[in-house]
PDB file of C-alpha atoms and ligand atoms in Angstrom:
ATOM      1  CA  MET A 748       0.000   0.000   0.000  1.00  0.00           C
ATOM      2  CA  PRO A 749       1.420   3.408  -0.926  1.00  0.00           C
ATOM      3  CA  SER A 750       1.999   5.806   1.952  1.00  0.00           C
ATOM      4  CA  VAL A 751       0.131   9.076   2.441  1.00  0.00           C
ATOM      5  CA  THR A 752       3.255  10.867   1.212  1.00  0.00           C
ATOM      6  CA  GLU A 753       3.365   8.773  -1.952  1.00  0.00           C
ATOM      7  CA  ARG A 754      -0.325   9.306  -2.621  1.00  0.00           C
ATOM      8  CA  TRP A 755       0.039  13.063  -2.114  1.00  0.00           C
ATOM      9  CA  HIS A 756       2.844  13.187  -4.680  1.00  0.00           C
ATOM     10  CA  SER A 757       0.996  11.027  -7.180  1.00  0.00           C
ATOM     11  CA  VAL A 758      -2.307  12.938  -6.912  1.00  0.00           C
ATOM     12  CA  PHE A 759      -0.422  16.224  -7.238  1.00  0.00           C
ATOM     13  CA  ALA A 760       1.314  14.930 -10.367  1.00  0.00           C
ATOM     14  CA  GLU A 761      -2.013  13.718 -11.804  1.00  0.00           C
ATOM     15  CA  VAL A 762      -3.572  17.127 -11.158  1.00  0.00           C
ATOM     16  CA  ALA A 763      -0.711  18.771 -13.062  1.00  0.00           C
ATOM     17  CA  GLU A 764      -1.212  16.329 -15.947  1.00  0.00           C
ATOM     18  CA  GLU A 765      -4.946  16.954 -16.059  1.00  0.00           C
ATOM     19  CA  CYS A 766      -4.351  20.731 -16.078  1.00  0.00           C
ATOM     20  CA  ALA A 767      -1.959  20.356 -19.015  1.00  0.00           C
ATOM     21  CA  LYS A 768      -4.613  18.374 -20.858  1.00  0.00           C
ATOM     22  CA  TRP A 769      -7.105  21.252 -20.611  1.00  0.00           C
ATOM     23  CA  GLY A 770      -4.561  24.024 -21.142  1.00  0.00           C
ATOM     24  CA  ARG A 771      -4.856  25.152 -17.554  1.00  0.00           C
ATOM     25  CA  ASP A 772      -2.062  26.428 -15.334  1.00  0.00           C
ATOM     26  CA  VAL A 773      -1.594  24.148 -12.315  1.00  0.00           C
ATOM     27  CA  SER A 774      -0.594  27.172 -10.232  1.00  0.00           C
ATOM     28  CA  ASP A 775      -4.222  28.353 -10.566  1.00  0.00           C
ATOM     29  CA  ILE A 776      -5.354  25.278  -8.632  1.00  0.00           C
ATOM     30  CA  THR A 777      -5.462  25.042  -4.849  1.00  0.00           C
ATOM     31  CA  LEU A 778      -5.337  21.414  -3.800  1.00  0.00           C
ATOM     32  CA  VAL A 779      -7.060  21.150  -0.426  1.00  0.00           C
ATOM     33  CA  VAL A 780      -6.394  17.852   1.330  1.00  0.00           C
ATOM     34  CA  VAL A 781      -9.530  16.951   3.287  1.00  0.00           C
ATOM     35  CA  THR A 782      -8.230  15.401   6.507  1.00  0.00           C
ATOM     36  CA  LYS A 783     -11.522  15.057   8.395  1.00  0.00           C
ATOM     37  CA  PHE A 784     -11.496  12.257  11.002  1.00  0.00           C
ATOM     38  CA  HIS A 785      -7.750  11.689  10.495  1.00  0.00           C
ATOM     39  CA  PRO A 786      -5.305  12.368  13.324  1.00  0.00           C
ATOM     40  CA  VAL A 787      -2.828  15.250  13.491  1.00  0.00           C
ATOM     41  CA  SER A 788      -0.008  12.840  12.584  1.00  0.00           C
ATOM     42  CA  VAL A 789      -1.460  12.442   9.065  1.00  0.00           C
ATOM     43  CA  ILE A 790      -1.481  16.216   8.599  1.00  0.00           C
ATOM     44  CA  GLU A 791       2.123  16.418   9.859  1.00  0.00           C
ATOM     45  CA  GLU A 792       3.172  13.795   7.322  1.00  0.00           C
ATOM     46  CA  LEU A 793       1.444  15.768   4.563  1.00  0.00           C
ATOM     47  CA  LEU A 794       3.094  19.004   5.706  1.00  0.00           C
ATOM     48  CA  ASP A 795       6.477  17.299   5.440  1.00  0.00           C
ATOM     49  CA  ALA A 796       5.514  16.177   1.927  1.00  0.00           C
ATOM     50  CA  GLY A 797       4.733  19.783   0.957  1.00  0.00           C
ATOM     51  CA  ALA A 798       0.937  20.066   1.363  1.00  0.00           C
ATOM     52  CA  ARG A 799      -0.195  23.429   2.767  1.00  0.00           C
ATOM     53  CA  HIS A 800      -4.003  23.489   2.404  1.00  0.00           C
ATOM     54  CA  PHE A 801      -6.146  21.299   4.637  1.00  0.00           C
ATOM     55  CA  GLY A 802      -9.893  20.872   4.812  1.00  0.00           C
ATOM     56  CA  GLU A 803     -12.044  19.899   7.779  1.00  0.00           C
ATOM     57  CA  SER A 804     -15.777  19.439   8.106  1.00  0.00           C
ATOM     58  CA  ARG A 805     -16.576  19.411  11.818  1.00  0.00           C
ATOM     59  CA  HIS A 806     -15.647  22.139  14.255  1.00  0.00           C
ATOM     60  CA  GLN A 807     -15.189  19.831  17.231  1.00  0.00           C
ATOM     61  CA  ASP A 808     -12.578  17.826  15.300  1.00  0.00           C
ATOM     62  CA  ALA A 809     -10.973  20.729  13.498  1.00  0.00           C
ATOM     63  CA  ALA A 810     -10.426  23.069  16.457  1.00  0.00           C
ATOM     64  CA  PRO A 811      -8.052  20.760  18.406  1.00  0.00           C
ATOM     65  CA  LYS A 812      -6.088  20.025  15.224  1.00  0.00           C
ATOM     66  CA  ALA A 813      -5.749  23.733  14.514  1.00  0.00           C
ATOM     67  CA  ASP A 814      -4.512  24.213  18.101  1.00  0.00           C
ATOM     68  CA  ALA A 815      -2.017  21.366  17.823  1.00  0.00           C
ATOM     69  CA  LEU A 816      -0.619  22.757  14.571  1.00  0.00           C
ATOM     70  CA  ALA A 817      -0.852  26.451  15.463  1.00  0.00           C
ATOM     71  CA  ASP A 818       2.855  27.071  14.833  1.00  0.00           C
ATOM     72  CA  ARG A 819       2.930  25.352  11.419  1.00  0.00           C
ATOM     73  CA  ASP A 820       2.700  27.086   8.061  1.00  0.00           C
ATOM     74  CA  LEU A 821      -0.659  25.894   6.762  1.00  0.00           C
ATOM     75  CA  THR A 822      -4.065  27.169   5.672  1.00  0.00           C
ATOM     76  CA  TRP A 823      -7.311  25.715   7.028  1.00  0.00           C
ATOM     77  CA  HIS A 824     -10.355  25.378   4.813  1.00  0.00           C
ATOM     78  CA  PHE A 825     -13.752  24.576   6.302  1.00  0.00           C
ATOM     79  CA  VAL A 826     -15.860  22.404   3.992  1.00  0.00           C
ATOM     80  CA  GLY A 827     -18.655  21.060   6.195  1.00  0.00           C
ATOM     81  CA  GLN A 828     -22.079  22.326   7.142  1.00  0.00           C
ATOM     82  CA  ILE A 829     -21.812  24.999   9.823  1.00  0.00           C
ATOM     83  CA  GLN A 830     -23.994  25.471  12.870  1.00  0.00           C
ATOM     84  CA  SER A 831     -24.490  29.218  13.103  1.00  0.00           C
ATOM     85  CA  ASN A 832     -23.481  29.296  16.755  1.00  0.00           C
ATOM     86  CA  LYS A 833     -20.086  27.806  15.790  1.00  0.00           C
ATOM     87  CA  ALA A 834     -19.376  30.086  12.839  1.00  0.00           C
ATOM     88  CA  ARG A 835     -17.318  32.677  14.705  1.00  0.00           C
ATOM     89  CA  ALA A 836     -15.236  30.024  16.461  1.00  0.00           C
ATOM     90  CA  ILE A 837     -14.545  28.385  13.089  1.00  0.00           C
ATOM     91  CA  ALA A 838     -13.448  31.725  11.612  1.00  0.00           C
ATOM     92  CA  ARG A 839     -10.802  32.008  14.340  1.00  0.00           C
ATOM     93  CA  TYR A 840      -8.617  29.313  12.770  1.00  0.00           C
ATOM     94  CA  THR A 841     -10.091  28.940   9.278  1.00  0.00           C
ATOM     95  CA  SER A 842      -8.962  31.138   6.378  1.00  0.00           C
ATOM     96  CA  VAL A 843     -11.420  29.884   3.791  1.00  0.00           C
ATOM     97  CA  ILE A 844     -15.025  28.794   4.403  1.00  0.00           C
ATOM     98  CA  HIS A 845     -16.315  26.751   1.452  1.00  0.00           C
ATOM     99  CA  SER A 846     -19.755  26.116   2.930  1.00  0.00           C
ATOM    100  CA  LEU A 847     -21.594  29.421   3.223  1.00  0.00           C
ATOM    101  CA  ASP A 848     -24.992  27.922   2.569  1.00  0.00           C
ATOM    102  CA  ARG A 849     -27.565  30.174   4.220  1.00  0.00           C
ATOM    103  CA  ASP A 850     -28.236  33.574   5.743  1.00  0.00           C
ATOM    104  CA  SER A 851     -27.829  32.573   9.375  1.00  0.00           C
ATOM    105  CA  VAL A 852     -24.212  31.442   8.881  1.00  0.00           C
ATOM    106  CA  VAL A 853     -23.338  34.687   7.104  1.00  0.00           C
ATOM    107  CA  ASP A 854     -25.120  36.763   9.749  1.00  0.00           C
ATOM    108  CA  ALA A 855     -23.185  34.984  12.492  1.00  0.00           C
ATOM    109  CA  LEU A 856     -19.939  36.131  10.872  1.00  0.00           C
ATOM    110  CA  VAL A 857     -20.861  39.821  10.866  1.00  0.00           C
ATOM    111  CA  THR A 858     -19.281  40.253  14.288  1.00  0.00           C
ATOM    112  CA  SER A 859     -16.276  38.031  13.559  1.00  0.00           C
ATOM    113  CA  GLU A 860     -12.910  39.557  14.469  1.00  0.00           C
ATOM    114  CA  HIS A 861     -11.249  37.464  11.774  1.00  0.00           C
ATOM    115  CA  ARG A 862     -11.822  38.041   8.072  1.00  0.00           C
ATOM    116  CA  VAL A 863     -12.370  34.936   6.005  1.00  0.00           C
ATOM    117  CA  ASP A 864     -12.577  34.084   2.336  1.00  0.00           C
ATOM    118  CA  GLY A 865     -15.916  32.507   1.518  1.00  0.00           C
ATOM    119  CA  PHE A 866     -17.589  30.367  -1.120  1.00  0.00           C
ATOM    120  CA  ILE A 867     -21.334  30.160  -1.662  1.00  0.00           C
ATOM    121  CA  GLU A 868     -22.360  26.524  -1.518  1.00  0.00           C
ATOM    122  CA  LEU A 869     -24.652  25.370  -4.311  1.00  0.00           C
ATOM    123  CA  ASN A 870     -27.036  22.501  -3.649  1.00  0.00           C
ATOM    124  CA  LEU A 871     -27.085  20.266  -6.725  1.00  0.00           C
ATOM    125  CA  THR A 872     -29.508  17.733  -5.237  1.00  0.00           C
ATOM    126  CA  ASP A 873     -33.277  17.763  -4.687  1.00  0.00           C
ATOM    127  CA  ASP A 874     -32.676  17.419  -0.964  1.00  0.00           C
ATOM    128  CA  PRO A 875     -32.942  20.806   0.790  1.00  0.00           C
ATOM    129  CA  GLY A 876     -31.321  19.219   3.860  1.00  0.00           C
ATOM    130  CA  ARG A 877     -28.002  19.066   2.024  1.00  0.00           C
ATOM    131  CA  GLY A 878     -27.435  22.779   2.440  1.00  0.00           C
ATOM    132  CA  GLY A 879     -26.696  25.339  -0.202  1.00  0.00           C
ATOM    133  CA  VAL A 880     -28.630  27.517  -2.590  1.00  0.00           C
ATOM    134  CA  THR A 881     -30.379  26.124  -5.630  1.00  0.00           C
ATOM    135  CA  THR A 882     -31.343  29.037  -7.864  1.00  0.00           C
ATOM    136  CA  ALA A 883     -29.306  31.889  -9.323  1.00  0.00           C
ATOM    137  CA  ASP A 884     -31.560  34.376  -7.528  1.00  0.00           C
ATOM    138  CA  ASP A 885     -30.906  32.754  -4.159  1.00  0.00           C
ATOM    139  CA  MET A 886     -27.175  32.713  -4.929  1.00  0.00           C
ATOM    140  CA  LEU A 887     -27.180  36.442  -5.725  1.00  0.00           C
ATOM    141  CA  ARG A 888     -29.222  37.212  -2.616  1.00  0.00           C
ATOM    142  CA  LEU A 889     -26.743  35.326  -0.440  1.00  0.00           C
ATOM    143  CA  ALA A 890     -23.839  37.064  -2.210  1.00  0.00           C
ATOM    144  CA  GLU A 891     -25.354  40.440  -1.373  1.00  0.00           C
ATOM    145  CA  ARG A 892     -25.650  39.427   2.264  1.00  0.00           C
ATOM    146  CA  ILE A 893     -22.028  38.226   2.283  1.00  0.00           C
ATOM    147  CA  LEU A 894     -20.831  41.552   0.911  1.00  0.00           C
ATOM    148  CA  ALA A 895     -22.947  43.443   3.440  1.00  0.00           C
ATOM    149  CA  ALA A 896     -21.478  41.390   6.284  1.00  0.00           C
ATOM    150  CA  GLY A 897     -18.173  43.192   5.758  1.00  0.00           C
ATOM    151  CA  THR A 898     -16.032  40.403   7.204  1.00  0.00           C
ATOM    152  CA  ILE A 899     -16.087  37.941   4.296  1.00  0.00           C
ATOM    153  CA  ASP A 900     -14.238  38.163   0.977  1.00  0.00           C
ATOM    154  CA  LEU A 901     -16.439  36.394  -1.546  1.00  0.00           C
ATOM    155  CA  ARG A 902     -14.326  34.060  -3.651  1.00  0.00           C
ATOM    156  CA  GLY A 903     -16.907  32.167  -5.701  1.00  0.00           C
ATOM    157  CA  VAL A 904     -19.083  29.075  -5.675  1.00  0.00           C
ATOM    158  CA  MET A 905     -18.644  25.634  -4.164  1.00  0.00           C
ATOM    159  CA  ALA A 906     -20.447  22.396  -4.938  1.00  0.00           C
ATOM    160  CA  VAL A 907     -20.479  18.672  -4.292  1.00  0.00           C
ATOM    161  CA  ALA A 908     -21.522  16.633  -7.332  1.00  0.00           C
ATOM    162  CA  PRO A 909     -24.480  14.334  -6.580  1.00  0.00           C
ATOM    163  CA  GLN A 910     -23.371  10.702  -6.305  1.00  0.00           C
ATOM    164  CA  ASP A 911     -25.967   9.316  -8.673  1.00  0.00           C
ATOM    165  CA  ALA A 912     -25.467  11.812 -11.500  1.00  0.00           C
ATOM    166  CA  ASP A 913     -22.928  12.562 -14.214  1.00  0.00           C
ATOM    167  CA  PRO A 914     -20.288  14.862 -12.688  1.00  0.00           C
ATOM    168  CA  ASN A 915     -19.776  16.535 -16.078  1.00  0.00           C
ATOM    169  CA  ALA A 916     -23.356  17.776 -16.138  1.00  0.00           C
ATOM    170  CA  ALA A 917     -23.133  18.824 -12.487  1.00  0.00           C
ATOM    171  CA  PHE A 918     -19.911  20.796 -12.970  1.00  0.00           C
ATOM    172  CA  ALA A 919     -21.132  22.371 -16.216  1.00  0.00           C
ATOM    173  CA  HIS A 920     -24.058  23.714 -14.181  1.00  0.00           C
ATOM    174  CA  VAL A 921     -21.659  24.959 -11.498  1.00  0.00           C
ATOM    175  CA  ALA A 922     -19.632  26.756 -14.188  1.00  0.00           C
ATOM    176  CA  SER A 923     -22.777  28.483 -15.475  1.00  0.00           C
ATOM    177  CA  MET A 924     -23.728  29.571 -11.938  1.00  0.00           C
ATOM    178  CA  SER A 925     -20.168  30.867 -11.517  1.00  0.00           C
ATOM    179  CA  GLU A 926     -20.569  32.984 -14.654  1.00  0.00           C
ATOM    180  CA  ILE A 927     -23.769  34.507 -13.301  1.00  0.00           C
ATOM    181  CA  LEU A 928     -22.048  35.300 -10.000  1.00  0.00           C
ATOM    182  CA  THR A 929     -18.993  36.884 -11.647  1.00  0.00           C
ATOM    183  CA  GLN A 930     -21.189  39.156 -13.769  1.00  0.00           C
ATOM    184  CA  ALA A 931     -22.330  40.771 -10.532  1.00  0.00           C
ATOM    185  CA  TYR A 932     -19.132  40.219  -8.529  1.00  0.00           C
ATOM    186  CA  PRO A 933     -16.124  40.276 -10.904  1.00  0.00           C
ATOM    187  CA  ASN A 934     -13.671  39.156  -8.200  1.00  0.00           C
ATOM    188  CA  ALA A 935     -15.674  36.087  -7.189  1.00  0.00           C
ATOM    189  CA  THR A 936     -14.249  33.890  -9.939  1.00  0.00           C
ATOM    190  CA  ASP A 937     -13.172  30.836  -7.955  1.00  0.00           C
ATOM    191  CA  ILE A 938     -14.858  27.453  -8.154  1.00  0.00           C
ATOM    192  CA  SER A 939     -14.477  24.895  -5.355  1.00  0.00           C
ATOM    193  CA  ALA A 940     -15.447  21.571  -6.902  1.00  0.00           C
ATOM    194  CA  GLY A 941     -14.041  18.105  -7.299  1.00  0.00           C
ATOM    195  CA  MET A 942     -13.410  15.348  -4.767  1.00  0.00           C
ATOM    196  CA  SER A 943     -11.574  12.023  -4.997  1.00  0.00           C
ATOM    197  CA  ALA A 944     -14.083  10.528  -7.427  1.00  0.00           C
ATOM    198  CA  ASP A 945     -14.549  13.457  -9.801  1.00  0.00           C
ATOM    199  CA  TRP A 946     -11.748  16.015  -9.611  1.00  0.00           C
ATOM    200  CA  GLN A 947     -10.682  15.392 -13.225  1.00  0.00           C
ATOM    201  CA  GLN A 948     -14.098  16.508 -14.494  1.00  0.00           C
ATOM    202  CA  ALA A 949     -13.987  19.469 -12.090  1.00  0.00           C
ATOM    203  CA  ILE A 950     -10.703  20.663 -13.618  1.00  0.00           C
ATOM    204  CA  GLU A 951     -12.222  20.357 -17.077  1.00  0.00           C
ATOM    205  CA  HIS A 952     -15.066  22.645 -15.951  1.00  0.00           C
ATOM    206  CA  GLY A 953     -12.877  25.308 -14.395  1.00  0.00           C
ATOM    207  CA  ALA A 954     -12.444  24.297 -10.746  1.00  0.00           C
ATOM    208  CA  THR A 955      -9.829  26.375  -8.934  1.00  0.00           C
ATOM    209  CA  HIS A 956     -10.098  24.558  -5.599  1.00  0.00           C
ATOM    210  CA  LEU A 957     -10.105  20.756  -5.401  1.00  0.00           C
ATOM    211  CA  ARG A 958     -11.138  19.146  -2.107  1.00  0.00           C
ATOM    212  CA  ILE A 959      -9.535  15.726  -2.115  1.00  0.00           C
ATOM    213  CA  GLY A 960      -9.675  13.329   0.830  1.00  0.00           C
ATOM    214  CA  THR A 961      -9.508   9.558   0.490  1.00  0.00           C
ATOM    215  CA  SER A 962      -7.359   9.448  -2.680  1.00  0.00           C
ATOM    216  CA  ILE A 963      -4.594  11.010  -0.596  1.00  0.00           C
ATOM    217  CA  THR A 964      -5.317  10.057   3.009  1.00  0.00           C
ATOM    218  CA  GLY A 965      -6.732   6.587   2.423  1.00  0.00           C
ATOM    219  CA  ASN A 966     -10.050   5.544   3.915  1.00  0.00           C
ATOM    220  CA  ARG A 967     -11.308   7.671   6.760  1.00  0.00           C
ATOM    221  CA  PRO A 968     -11.439   6.251  10.266  1.00  0.00           C
ATOM    222  CA  THR A 969     -15.024   5.958  11.534  1.00  0.00           C
ATOM    223  CA  PRO A 970     -16.035   9.288  13.070  1.00  0.00           C
ATOM    224  CA  ARG A 971     -16.479   9.300  16.808  1.00  0.00           C
TER     225      ARG A 971
HETATM  226  C1  LIG B1797     -15.226  14.679   2.757  1.00  0.00           C
HETATM  227  C2  LIG B1797     -15.367  15.779   1.800  1.00  0.00           C
HETATM  228  C3  LIG B1797     -14.519  15.883   0.688  1.00  0.00           C
HETATM  229  C4  LIG B1797     -13.470  14.853   0.351  1.00  0.00           C
HETATM  230  O1  LIG B1797     -14.080  13.687  -0.117  1.00  0.00           O
HETATM  231  P1  LIG B1797     -13.244  12.459  -0.735  1.00  0.00           P
HETATM  232  O2  LIG B1797     -14.252  11.703  -1.504  1.00  0.00           O
HETATM  233  O3  LIG B1797     -12.684  11.707   0.418  1.00  0.00           O
HETATM  234  O4  LIG B1797     -12.177  13.025  -1.598  1.00  0.00           O
HETATM  235  C5  LIG B1797     -14.682  16.981  -0.144  1.00  0.00           C
HETATM  236  N1  LIG B1797     -15.628  17.914   0.080  1.00  0.00           N
HETATM  237  C6  LIG B1797     -16.468  17.853   1.125  1.00  0.00           C
HETATM  238  C7  LIG B1797     -17.495  18.898   1.309  1.00  0.00           C
HETATM  239  C8  LIG B1797     -16.363  16.777   2.017  1.00  0.00           C
HETATM  240  O5  LIG B1797     -17.216  16.709   3.047  1.00  0.00           O
END
């Protein structure tokens, strides 16, 4: 079995290859290693291998890891659904929140002492419980609220492709939503899309932020 270090190097090389295939510059891609449920030692190994961007999905797991690694040179990305009452605590250690999915999370960040970069999460499923906005109008309304908050730099849109659908169609839709957003907010050009199973298609459709877990870390331990 390849080590985490080996998998990091091989995924990074594959990302570079895929970028070349689509005429994209690999330096435009931020490869976020999603380390949820993995121990600090895995993140330390990845830091030694050269990884700098790490994604977590649950505050109670992420906060102690951020504490343990407070003196290391790394950037935390939050990719999971956020309870509004945890939003400010998350912003204390997180630089980039990928999962701004509703008004209450944005409103909770108005009084944050730490600025964050933020992505609007799109819901590509029929299940409203998944979080995220569905229509372009709802996306633009949430964008307006994010701008008004004054503590969030809007970077773009984020999405998880539905498991039972063609990721190409899903990411083409994400790209069209991104175009609508950038017409109103010219700086919000980033697209956070692509996980272990579908990051190649995400690159093809313009993803700037890949959130890759298991392909690099191996299977996740069962969450406590
Ligand atoms: C867990 C998770 C990922 C990583 O998923 P893998 O399939 O392990 O690559 C990416 N994005 C989000 C939002 C996640 O929750």
